[in-house]
Coordinates of C-alpha atoms in Angstrom, one line a residue:
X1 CA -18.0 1.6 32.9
X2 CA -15.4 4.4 32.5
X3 CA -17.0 8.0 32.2
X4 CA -16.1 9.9 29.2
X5 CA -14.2 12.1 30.7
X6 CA -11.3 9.0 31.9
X7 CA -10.9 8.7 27.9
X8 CA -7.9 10.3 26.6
X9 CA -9.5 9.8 23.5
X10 CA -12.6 7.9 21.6
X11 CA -10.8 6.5 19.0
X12 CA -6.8 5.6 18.9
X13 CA -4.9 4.9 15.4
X14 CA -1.6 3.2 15.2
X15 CA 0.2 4.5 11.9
X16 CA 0.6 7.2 10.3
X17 CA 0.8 6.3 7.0
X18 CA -2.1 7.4 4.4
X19 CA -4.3 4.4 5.7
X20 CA -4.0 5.3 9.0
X21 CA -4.0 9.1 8.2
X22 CA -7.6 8.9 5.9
X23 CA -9.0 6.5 8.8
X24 CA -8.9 9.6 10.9
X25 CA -9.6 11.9 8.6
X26 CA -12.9 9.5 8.0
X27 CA -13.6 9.3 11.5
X28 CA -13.4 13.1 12.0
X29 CA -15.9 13.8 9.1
X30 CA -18.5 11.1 9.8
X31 CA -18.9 11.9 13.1
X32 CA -17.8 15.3 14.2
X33 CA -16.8 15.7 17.9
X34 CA -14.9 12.3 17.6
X35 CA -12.0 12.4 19.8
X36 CA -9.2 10.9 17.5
X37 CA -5.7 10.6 18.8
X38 CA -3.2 9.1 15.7
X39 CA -0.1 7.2 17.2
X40 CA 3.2 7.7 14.7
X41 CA 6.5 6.3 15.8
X42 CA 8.6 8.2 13.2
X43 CA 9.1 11.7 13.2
X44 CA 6.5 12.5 10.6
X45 CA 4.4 11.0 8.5
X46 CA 4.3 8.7 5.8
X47 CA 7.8 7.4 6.0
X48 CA 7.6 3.8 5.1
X49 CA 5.1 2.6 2.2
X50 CA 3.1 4.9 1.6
X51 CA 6.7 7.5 1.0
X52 CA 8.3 5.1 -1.1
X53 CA 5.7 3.6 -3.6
X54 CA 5.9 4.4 -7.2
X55 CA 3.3 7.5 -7.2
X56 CA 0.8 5.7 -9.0
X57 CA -3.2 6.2 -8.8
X58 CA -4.2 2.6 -10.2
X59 CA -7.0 2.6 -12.0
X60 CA -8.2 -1.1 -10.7
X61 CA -7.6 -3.2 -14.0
X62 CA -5.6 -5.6 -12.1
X63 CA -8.3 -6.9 -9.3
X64 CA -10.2 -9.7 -9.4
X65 CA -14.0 -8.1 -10.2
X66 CA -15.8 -7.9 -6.5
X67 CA -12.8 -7.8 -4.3
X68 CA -12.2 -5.0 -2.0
X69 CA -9.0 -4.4 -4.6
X70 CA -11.2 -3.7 -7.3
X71 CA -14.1 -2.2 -5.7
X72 CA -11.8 0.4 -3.4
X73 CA -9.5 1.1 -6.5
X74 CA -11.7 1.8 -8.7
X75 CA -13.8 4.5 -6.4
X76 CA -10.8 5.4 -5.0
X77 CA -9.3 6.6 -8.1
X78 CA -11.7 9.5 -8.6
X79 CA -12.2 10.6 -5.5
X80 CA -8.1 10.9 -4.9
X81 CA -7.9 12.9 -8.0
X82 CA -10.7 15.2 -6.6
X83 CA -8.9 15.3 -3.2
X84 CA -5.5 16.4 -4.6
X85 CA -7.2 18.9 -7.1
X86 CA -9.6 20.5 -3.9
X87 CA -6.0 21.1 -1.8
X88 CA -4.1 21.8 -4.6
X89 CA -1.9 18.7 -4.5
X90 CA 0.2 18.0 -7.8
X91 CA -1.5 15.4 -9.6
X92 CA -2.1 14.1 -13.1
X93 CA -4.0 12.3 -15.3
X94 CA -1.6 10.6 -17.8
X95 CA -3.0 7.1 -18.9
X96 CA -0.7 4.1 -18.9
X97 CA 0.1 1.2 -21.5
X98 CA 0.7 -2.6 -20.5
X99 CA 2.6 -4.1 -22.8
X100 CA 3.3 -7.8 -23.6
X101 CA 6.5 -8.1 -25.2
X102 CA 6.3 -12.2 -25.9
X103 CA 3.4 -14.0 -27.4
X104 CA 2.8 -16.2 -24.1
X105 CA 1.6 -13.0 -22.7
X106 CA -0.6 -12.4 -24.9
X107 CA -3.8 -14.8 -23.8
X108 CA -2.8 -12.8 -19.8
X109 CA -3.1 -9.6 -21.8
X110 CA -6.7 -10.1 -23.7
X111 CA -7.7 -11.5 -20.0
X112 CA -6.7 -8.3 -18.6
X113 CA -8.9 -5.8 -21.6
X114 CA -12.0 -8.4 -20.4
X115 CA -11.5 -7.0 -17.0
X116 CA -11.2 -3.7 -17.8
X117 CA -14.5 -4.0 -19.0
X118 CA -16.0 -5.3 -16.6
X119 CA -15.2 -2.4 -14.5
X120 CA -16.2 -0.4 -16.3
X121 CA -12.7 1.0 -17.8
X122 CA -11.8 3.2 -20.9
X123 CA -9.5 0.4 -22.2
X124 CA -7.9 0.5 -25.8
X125 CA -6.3 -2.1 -27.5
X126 CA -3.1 -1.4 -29.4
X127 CA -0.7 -2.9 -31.8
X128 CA 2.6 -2.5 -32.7
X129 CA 2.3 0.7 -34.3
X130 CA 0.0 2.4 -32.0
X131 CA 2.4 1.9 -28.9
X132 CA 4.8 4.0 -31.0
X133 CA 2.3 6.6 -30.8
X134 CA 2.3 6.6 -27.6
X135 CA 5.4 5.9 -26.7
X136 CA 7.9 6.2 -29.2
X137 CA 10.6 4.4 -27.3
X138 CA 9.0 1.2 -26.2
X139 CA 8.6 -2.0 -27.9
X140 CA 6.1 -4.3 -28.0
X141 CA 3.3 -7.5 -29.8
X142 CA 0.5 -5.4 -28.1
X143 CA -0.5 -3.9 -25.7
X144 CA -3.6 -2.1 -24.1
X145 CA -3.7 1.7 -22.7
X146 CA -5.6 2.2 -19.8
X147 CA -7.0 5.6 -19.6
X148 CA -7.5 6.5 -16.2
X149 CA -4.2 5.5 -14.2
X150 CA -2.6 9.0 -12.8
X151 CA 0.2 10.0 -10.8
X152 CA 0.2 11.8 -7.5
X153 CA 2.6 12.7 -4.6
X154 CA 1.3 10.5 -1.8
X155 CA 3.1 11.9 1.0
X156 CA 1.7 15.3 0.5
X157 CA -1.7 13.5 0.0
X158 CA -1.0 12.0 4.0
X159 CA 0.1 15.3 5.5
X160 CA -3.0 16.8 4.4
X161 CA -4.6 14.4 5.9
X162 CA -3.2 14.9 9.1
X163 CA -3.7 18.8 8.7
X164 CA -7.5 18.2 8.3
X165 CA -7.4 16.0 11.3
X166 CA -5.5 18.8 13.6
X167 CA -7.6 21.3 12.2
X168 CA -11.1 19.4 13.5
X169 CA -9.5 18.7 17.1
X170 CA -7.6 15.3 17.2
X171 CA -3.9 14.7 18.0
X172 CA -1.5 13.0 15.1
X173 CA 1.4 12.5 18.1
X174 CA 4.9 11.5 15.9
X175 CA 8.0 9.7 17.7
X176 CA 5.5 7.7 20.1
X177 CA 6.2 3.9 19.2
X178 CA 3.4 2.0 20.9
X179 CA 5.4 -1.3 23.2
X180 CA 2.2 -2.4 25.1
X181 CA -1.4 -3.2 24.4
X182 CA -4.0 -3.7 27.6
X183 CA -7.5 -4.6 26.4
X184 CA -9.7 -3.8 29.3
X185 CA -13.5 -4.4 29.3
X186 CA -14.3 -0.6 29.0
X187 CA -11.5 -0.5 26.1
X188 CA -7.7 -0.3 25.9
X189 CA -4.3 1.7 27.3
X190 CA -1.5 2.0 25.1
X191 CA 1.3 2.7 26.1
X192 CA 4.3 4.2 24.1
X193 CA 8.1 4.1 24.3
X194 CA 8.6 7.2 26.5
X195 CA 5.6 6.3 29.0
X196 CA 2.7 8.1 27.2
X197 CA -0.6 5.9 28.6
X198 CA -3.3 6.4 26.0
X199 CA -6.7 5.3 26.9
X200 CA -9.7 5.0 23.8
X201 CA -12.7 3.0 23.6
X202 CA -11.3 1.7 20.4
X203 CA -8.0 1.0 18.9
X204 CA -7.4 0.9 15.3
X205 CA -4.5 -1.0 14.0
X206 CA -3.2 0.5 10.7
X207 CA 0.8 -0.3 11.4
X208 CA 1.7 -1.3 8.1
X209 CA 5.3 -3.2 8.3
X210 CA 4.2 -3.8 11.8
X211 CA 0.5 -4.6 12.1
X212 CA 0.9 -8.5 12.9
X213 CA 2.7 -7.6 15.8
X214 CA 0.5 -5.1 16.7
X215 CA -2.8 -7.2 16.8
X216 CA -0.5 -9.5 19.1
X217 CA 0.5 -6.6 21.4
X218 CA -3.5 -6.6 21.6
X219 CA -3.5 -9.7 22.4
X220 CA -5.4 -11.2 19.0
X221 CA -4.2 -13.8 16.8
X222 CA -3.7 -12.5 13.1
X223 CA -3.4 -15.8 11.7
X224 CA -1.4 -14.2 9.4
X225 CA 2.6 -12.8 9.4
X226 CA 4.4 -9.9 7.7
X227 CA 6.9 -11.3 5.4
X228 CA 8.8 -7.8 4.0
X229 CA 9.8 -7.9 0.5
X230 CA 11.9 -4.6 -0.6
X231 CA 11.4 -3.3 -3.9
X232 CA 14.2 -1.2 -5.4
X233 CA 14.3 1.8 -7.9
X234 CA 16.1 3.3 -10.3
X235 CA 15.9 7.0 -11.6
X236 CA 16.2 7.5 -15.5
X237 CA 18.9 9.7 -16.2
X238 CA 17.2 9.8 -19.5
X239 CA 13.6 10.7 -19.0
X240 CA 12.9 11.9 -22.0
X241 CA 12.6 8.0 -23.3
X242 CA 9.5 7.7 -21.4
X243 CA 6.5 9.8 -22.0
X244 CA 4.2 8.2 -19.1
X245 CA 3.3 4.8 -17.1
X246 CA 4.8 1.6 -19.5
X247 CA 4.2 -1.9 -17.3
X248 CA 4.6 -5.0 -18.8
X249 CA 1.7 -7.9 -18.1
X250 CA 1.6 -9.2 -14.4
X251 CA 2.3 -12.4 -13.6
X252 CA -0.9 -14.0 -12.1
X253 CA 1.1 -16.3 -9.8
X254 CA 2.5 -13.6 -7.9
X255 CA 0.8 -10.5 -6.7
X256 CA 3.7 -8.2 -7.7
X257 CA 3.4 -6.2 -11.4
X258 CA 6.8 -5.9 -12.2
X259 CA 9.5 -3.4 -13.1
X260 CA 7.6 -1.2 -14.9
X261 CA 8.6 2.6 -15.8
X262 CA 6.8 5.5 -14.3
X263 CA 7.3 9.4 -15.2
X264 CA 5.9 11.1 -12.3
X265 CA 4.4 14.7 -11.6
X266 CA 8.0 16.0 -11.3
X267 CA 8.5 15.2 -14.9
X268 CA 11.1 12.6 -13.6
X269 CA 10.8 8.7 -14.1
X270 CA 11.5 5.8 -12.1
X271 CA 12.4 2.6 -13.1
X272 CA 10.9 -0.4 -10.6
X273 CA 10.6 -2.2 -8.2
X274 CA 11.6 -5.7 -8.4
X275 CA 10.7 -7.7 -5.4
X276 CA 13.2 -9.4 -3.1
X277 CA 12.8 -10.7 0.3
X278 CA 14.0 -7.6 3.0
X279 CA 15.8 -8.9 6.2
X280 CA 14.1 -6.6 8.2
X281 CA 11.0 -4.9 8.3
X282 CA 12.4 -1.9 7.1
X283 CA 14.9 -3.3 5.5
X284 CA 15.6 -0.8 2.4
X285 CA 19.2 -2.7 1.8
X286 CA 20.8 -5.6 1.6
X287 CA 23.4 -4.8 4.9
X288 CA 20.1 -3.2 6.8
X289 CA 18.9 -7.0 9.2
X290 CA 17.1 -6.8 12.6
X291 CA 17.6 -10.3 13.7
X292 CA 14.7 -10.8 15.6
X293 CA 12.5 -9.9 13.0
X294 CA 14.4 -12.0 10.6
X295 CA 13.6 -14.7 12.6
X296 CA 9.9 -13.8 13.3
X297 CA 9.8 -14.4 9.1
X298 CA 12.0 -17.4 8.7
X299 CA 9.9 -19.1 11.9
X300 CA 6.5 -18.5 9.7
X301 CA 6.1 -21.9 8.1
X302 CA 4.4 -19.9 5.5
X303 CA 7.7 -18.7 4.4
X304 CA 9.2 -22.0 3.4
X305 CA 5.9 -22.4 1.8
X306 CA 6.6 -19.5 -0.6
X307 CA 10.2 -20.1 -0.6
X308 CA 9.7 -23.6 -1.8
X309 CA 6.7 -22.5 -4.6
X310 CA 8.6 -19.5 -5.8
X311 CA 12.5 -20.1 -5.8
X312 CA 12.5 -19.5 -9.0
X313 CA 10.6 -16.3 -9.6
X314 CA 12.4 -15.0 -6.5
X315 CA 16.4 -15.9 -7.7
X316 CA 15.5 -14.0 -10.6
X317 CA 14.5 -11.0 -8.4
X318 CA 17.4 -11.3 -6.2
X319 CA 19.9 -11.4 -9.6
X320 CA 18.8 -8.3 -10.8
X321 CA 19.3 -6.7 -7.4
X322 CA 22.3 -7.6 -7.2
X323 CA 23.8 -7.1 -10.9
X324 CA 22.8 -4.1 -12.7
X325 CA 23.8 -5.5 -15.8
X326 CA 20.4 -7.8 -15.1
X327 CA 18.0 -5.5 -14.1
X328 CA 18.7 -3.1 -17.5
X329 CA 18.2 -6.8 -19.2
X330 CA 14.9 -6.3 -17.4
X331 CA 14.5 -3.1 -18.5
X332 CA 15.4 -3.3 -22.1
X333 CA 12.3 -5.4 -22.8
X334 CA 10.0 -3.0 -23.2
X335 CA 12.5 -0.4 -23.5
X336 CA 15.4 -1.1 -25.8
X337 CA 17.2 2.3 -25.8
X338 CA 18.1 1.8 -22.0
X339 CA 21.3 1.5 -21.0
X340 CA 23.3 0.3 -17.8
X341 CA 24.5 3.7 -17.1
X342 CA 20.9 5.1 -17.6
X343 CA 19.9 3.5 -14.2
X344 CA 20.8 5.8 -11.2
X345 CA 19.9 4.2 -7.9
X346 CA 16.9 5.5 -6.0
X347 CA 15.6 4.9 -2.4
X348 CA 13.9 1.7 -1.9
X349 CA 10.5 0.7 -0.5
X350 CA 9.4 -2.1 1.5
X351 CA 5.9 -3.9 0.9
X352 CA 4.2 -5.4 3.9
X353 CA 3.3 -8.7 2.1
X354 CA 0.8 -10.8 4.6
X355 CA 1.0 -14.3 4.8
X356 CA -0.7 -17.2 5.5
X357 CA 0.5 -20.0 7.6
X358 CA 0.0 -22.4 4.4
X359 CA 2.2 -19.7 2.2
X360 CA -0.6 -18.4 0.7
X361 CA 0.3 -14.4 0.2
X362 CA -3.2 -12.5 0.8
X363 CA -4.2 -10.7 -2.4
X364 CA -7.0 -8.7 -1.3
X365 CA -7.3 -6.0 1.4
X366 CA -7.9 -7.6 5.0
X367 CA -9.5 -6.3 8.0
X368 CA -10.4 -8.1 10.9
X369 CA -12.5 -7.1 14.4
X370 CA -11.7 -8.0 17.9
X371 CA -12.9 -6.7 21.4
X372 CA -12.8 -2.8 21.1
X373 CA -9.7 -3.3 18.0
X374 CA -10.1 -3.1 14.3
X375 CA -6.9 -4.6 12.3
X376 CA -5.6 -3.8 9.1
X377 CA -3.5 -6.5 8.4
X378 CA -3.1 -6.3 4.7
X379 CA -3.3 -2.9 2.6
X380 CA -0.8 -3.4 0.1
X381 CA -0.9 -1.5 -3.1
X382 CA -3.1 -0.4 -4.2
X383 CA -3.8 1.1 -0.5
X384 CA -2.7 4.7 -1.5
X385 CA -5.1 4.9 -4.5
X386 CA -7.8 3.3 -2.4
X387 CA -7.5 4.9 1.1
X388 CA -10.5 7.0 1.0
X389 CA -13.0 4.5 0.7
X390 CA -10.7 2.0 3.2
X391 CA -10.1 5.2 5.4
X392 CA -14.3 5.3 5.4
X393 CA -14.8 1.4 6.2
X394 CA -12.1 1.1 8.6
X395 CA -14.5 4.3 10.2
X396 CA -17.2 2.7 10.1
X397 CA -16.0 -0.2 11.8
X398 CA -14.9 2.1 14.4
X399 CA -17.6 3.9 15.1
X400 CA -19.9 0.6 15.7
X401 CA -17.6 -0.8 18.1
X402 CA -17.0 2.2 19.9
X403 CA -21.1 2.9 20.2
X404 CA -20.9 -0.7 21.9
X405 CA -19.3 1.0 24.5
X406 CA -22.4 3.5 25.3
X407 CA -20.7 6.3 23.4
X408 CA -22.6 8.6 20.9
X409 CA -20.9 10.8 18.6
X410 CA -21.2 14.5 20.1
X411 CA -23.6 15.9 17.6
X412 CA -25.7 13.3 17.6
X413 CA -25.9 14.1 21.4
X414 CA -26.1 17.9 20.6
X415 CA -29.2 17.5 18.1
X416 CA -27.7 17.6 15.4
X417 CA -27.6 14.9 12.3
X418 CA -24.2 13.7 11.6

């Protein structure tokens, strides 16, 4: 057994996105004294999803009742809020409509106000007349209005995160790509691009775009692969037609909400995503491809799966990234004042969709233990709403595996109750 003192660190986090990010902050708060080192191959945090999301704090409507979706949304949603107003982080409150705009969506629509209240959610049904009210611009049969959706600036949310996580004594180390994995009996090495060796008694794997590979640096089998679908943005050079969050009603077939129209804390409003297949990782364009990892997705049989189930939704997708004309076609359903020339391109995000080997895409959040690892392997949206309480379990988990080791937390050593 290794001493403490061969540990560069108790607990090591790949990512530095807001998952990753509250994980640490987690660990430093339950158990203070934790050595925490935070692994970040960009040059800062929050670059990839978590940078280039929408803004939104979800208030959980979507998510099947019991799920970790709708049980880390839903708590998550508060306590975010409270977060950004304790450090001063812009943030708001604004409420958001879902709208159906044909009467086949109006059966998914009632569905979705039975939710609500399940959860618990202030949730108001509207007609015609009373979306006008609330937004004066958009047209619809019905539509509901969800009280307690918000905005927020995510990225800020992250680097606070890491500040907090300085501040109590652990590392956040950006432009250190991790290449190789060793799992030893005492724990694992790491080691990074420019020859950094990291050794912890537990790894925590919270790479996002890159998780799957990750867990198979470690050596585990995540029975699932990354498939990377990009969704692009507009800006609305006219914000002013949009008072707050408009979606329309999700399709239940495909765990993606739509183009939906967003006025964020900055007064401006973006007009997104749609949801195309990315042919790379971080593939925020069409000419941006990394061959090898379009081949890790095409080799996936689960891609032909969803390829072969969803050709249809997705040449719809790819149309209207490709024609403008099509996407403000899009638009104009629940917004009919939009024009072409109203859409100004804005940077793109990438989701890192998980997927089965039978083409199934993974709804719900999904975590998985191995020998002295803990692996996020799906934490799609709404991960930024929810990444206190995932930051907290993905602790937890942690923490128990790295007291397998022998270790106690230091001031449970000192006398002290943690």
């Amino acid at each position: 057994m290794m001493t403490h003192a061969a540990y560069d660190c108790d607990v090591l986090v790949i990512g530095g996105g807001i998952v990753g990010l509250s994980t640490a902050y987690a660990l430093t708060r339950a158990a203070p004294g934790t050595r925490v080192t935070v692994l970040e191959k960009e040059r800062g945090p929050a670059r990839h999803q978590t940078g280039r999301n929408s803004g939104v704090i979800h208030s959980g409507i979507y998510y099947r009742p019991g799920s970790l979706k709708a049980r880390y949304a839903l708590r998550g949603s508060a306590e975010l809020a409270d977060f950004c107003a304790e450090h001063g982080i812009s943030h708001a409150t604004t409420g958001k409509l879902i709208v159906a705009t044909e009467r086949s969506e109006l059966p998914r629509l009632h569905a979705l106000v039975q939710r609500g209240r399940e959860h618990g959610l202030p949730v108001r049904e509207l007609g015609p007349a009373q979306i006008a009210e609330h937004e004066p611009e958009v047209r619809g049969l019905a539509a509901i209005r969800v009280g307690t959706t918000g905005v927020c600036d995510f990225t800020t949310v992250a680097t606070r995160f890491a500040t907090e996580v300085t501040a109590a004594g652990s590392i956040v180390r950006y432009g250190a790509e991790v290449t190789a994995i060793d799992r030893r009996p005492w724990g694992v090495a790491v080691r990074t691009a420019d020859g950094l060796v990291v050794r912890a008694r537990v790894l925590v794997n919270c790479a996002g775009l890159h998780c799957d590979r990750v867990a198979r640096l470690a050596g585990d089998d995540p029975g699932v692969r990354i498939v990377p679908f990009r969704g692009e943005y507009y800006a609305l050079a006219r914000p002013e037609l949009v008072r707050g969050l408009v979606y329309p009603v999700p399709d239940p077939a495909f765990p993606f909400l739509g183009v939906h129209l967003t006025r964020g804390f900055d007064g401006s409003v973006h007009v997104g995503p749609n949801a195309v297949p990315a042919l790379a990782r971080e593939g925020y364009t069409w000419p941006q491809v990394r061959p090898a990892e379009l081949l890790s997705t095409l080799s996936w049989p689960g891609t032909w799966q969803i390829a072969r189930r969803h050709w249809r939704y997705g040449a719809g997708e790819v149309h209207r990234s490709l024609s403008r004309s099509a996407f403000t076609r899009a638009v104009q359903r629940l917004l009919p004042a939009v024009t072409e020339d109203d859409l100004r391109p804005s940077p793109a995000g990438v989701r890192a969709q998980a997927v089965l080997r039978d083409g199934t895409l993974v709804d719900d959040f999904l975590i998985r233990e191995a020998p002295h690892t803990v692996h996020v392997l799906n934490a799609p949206s709404p991960a930024a709403t929810a990444c206190l309480p995932i930051g907290r379990e993905v602790a937890r988990l942690a923490l128990r595996r790295a007291r397998g080791t022998g270790w106690k937390p230091p001031a449970v050593e000192s006398g002290h109750c943690v």
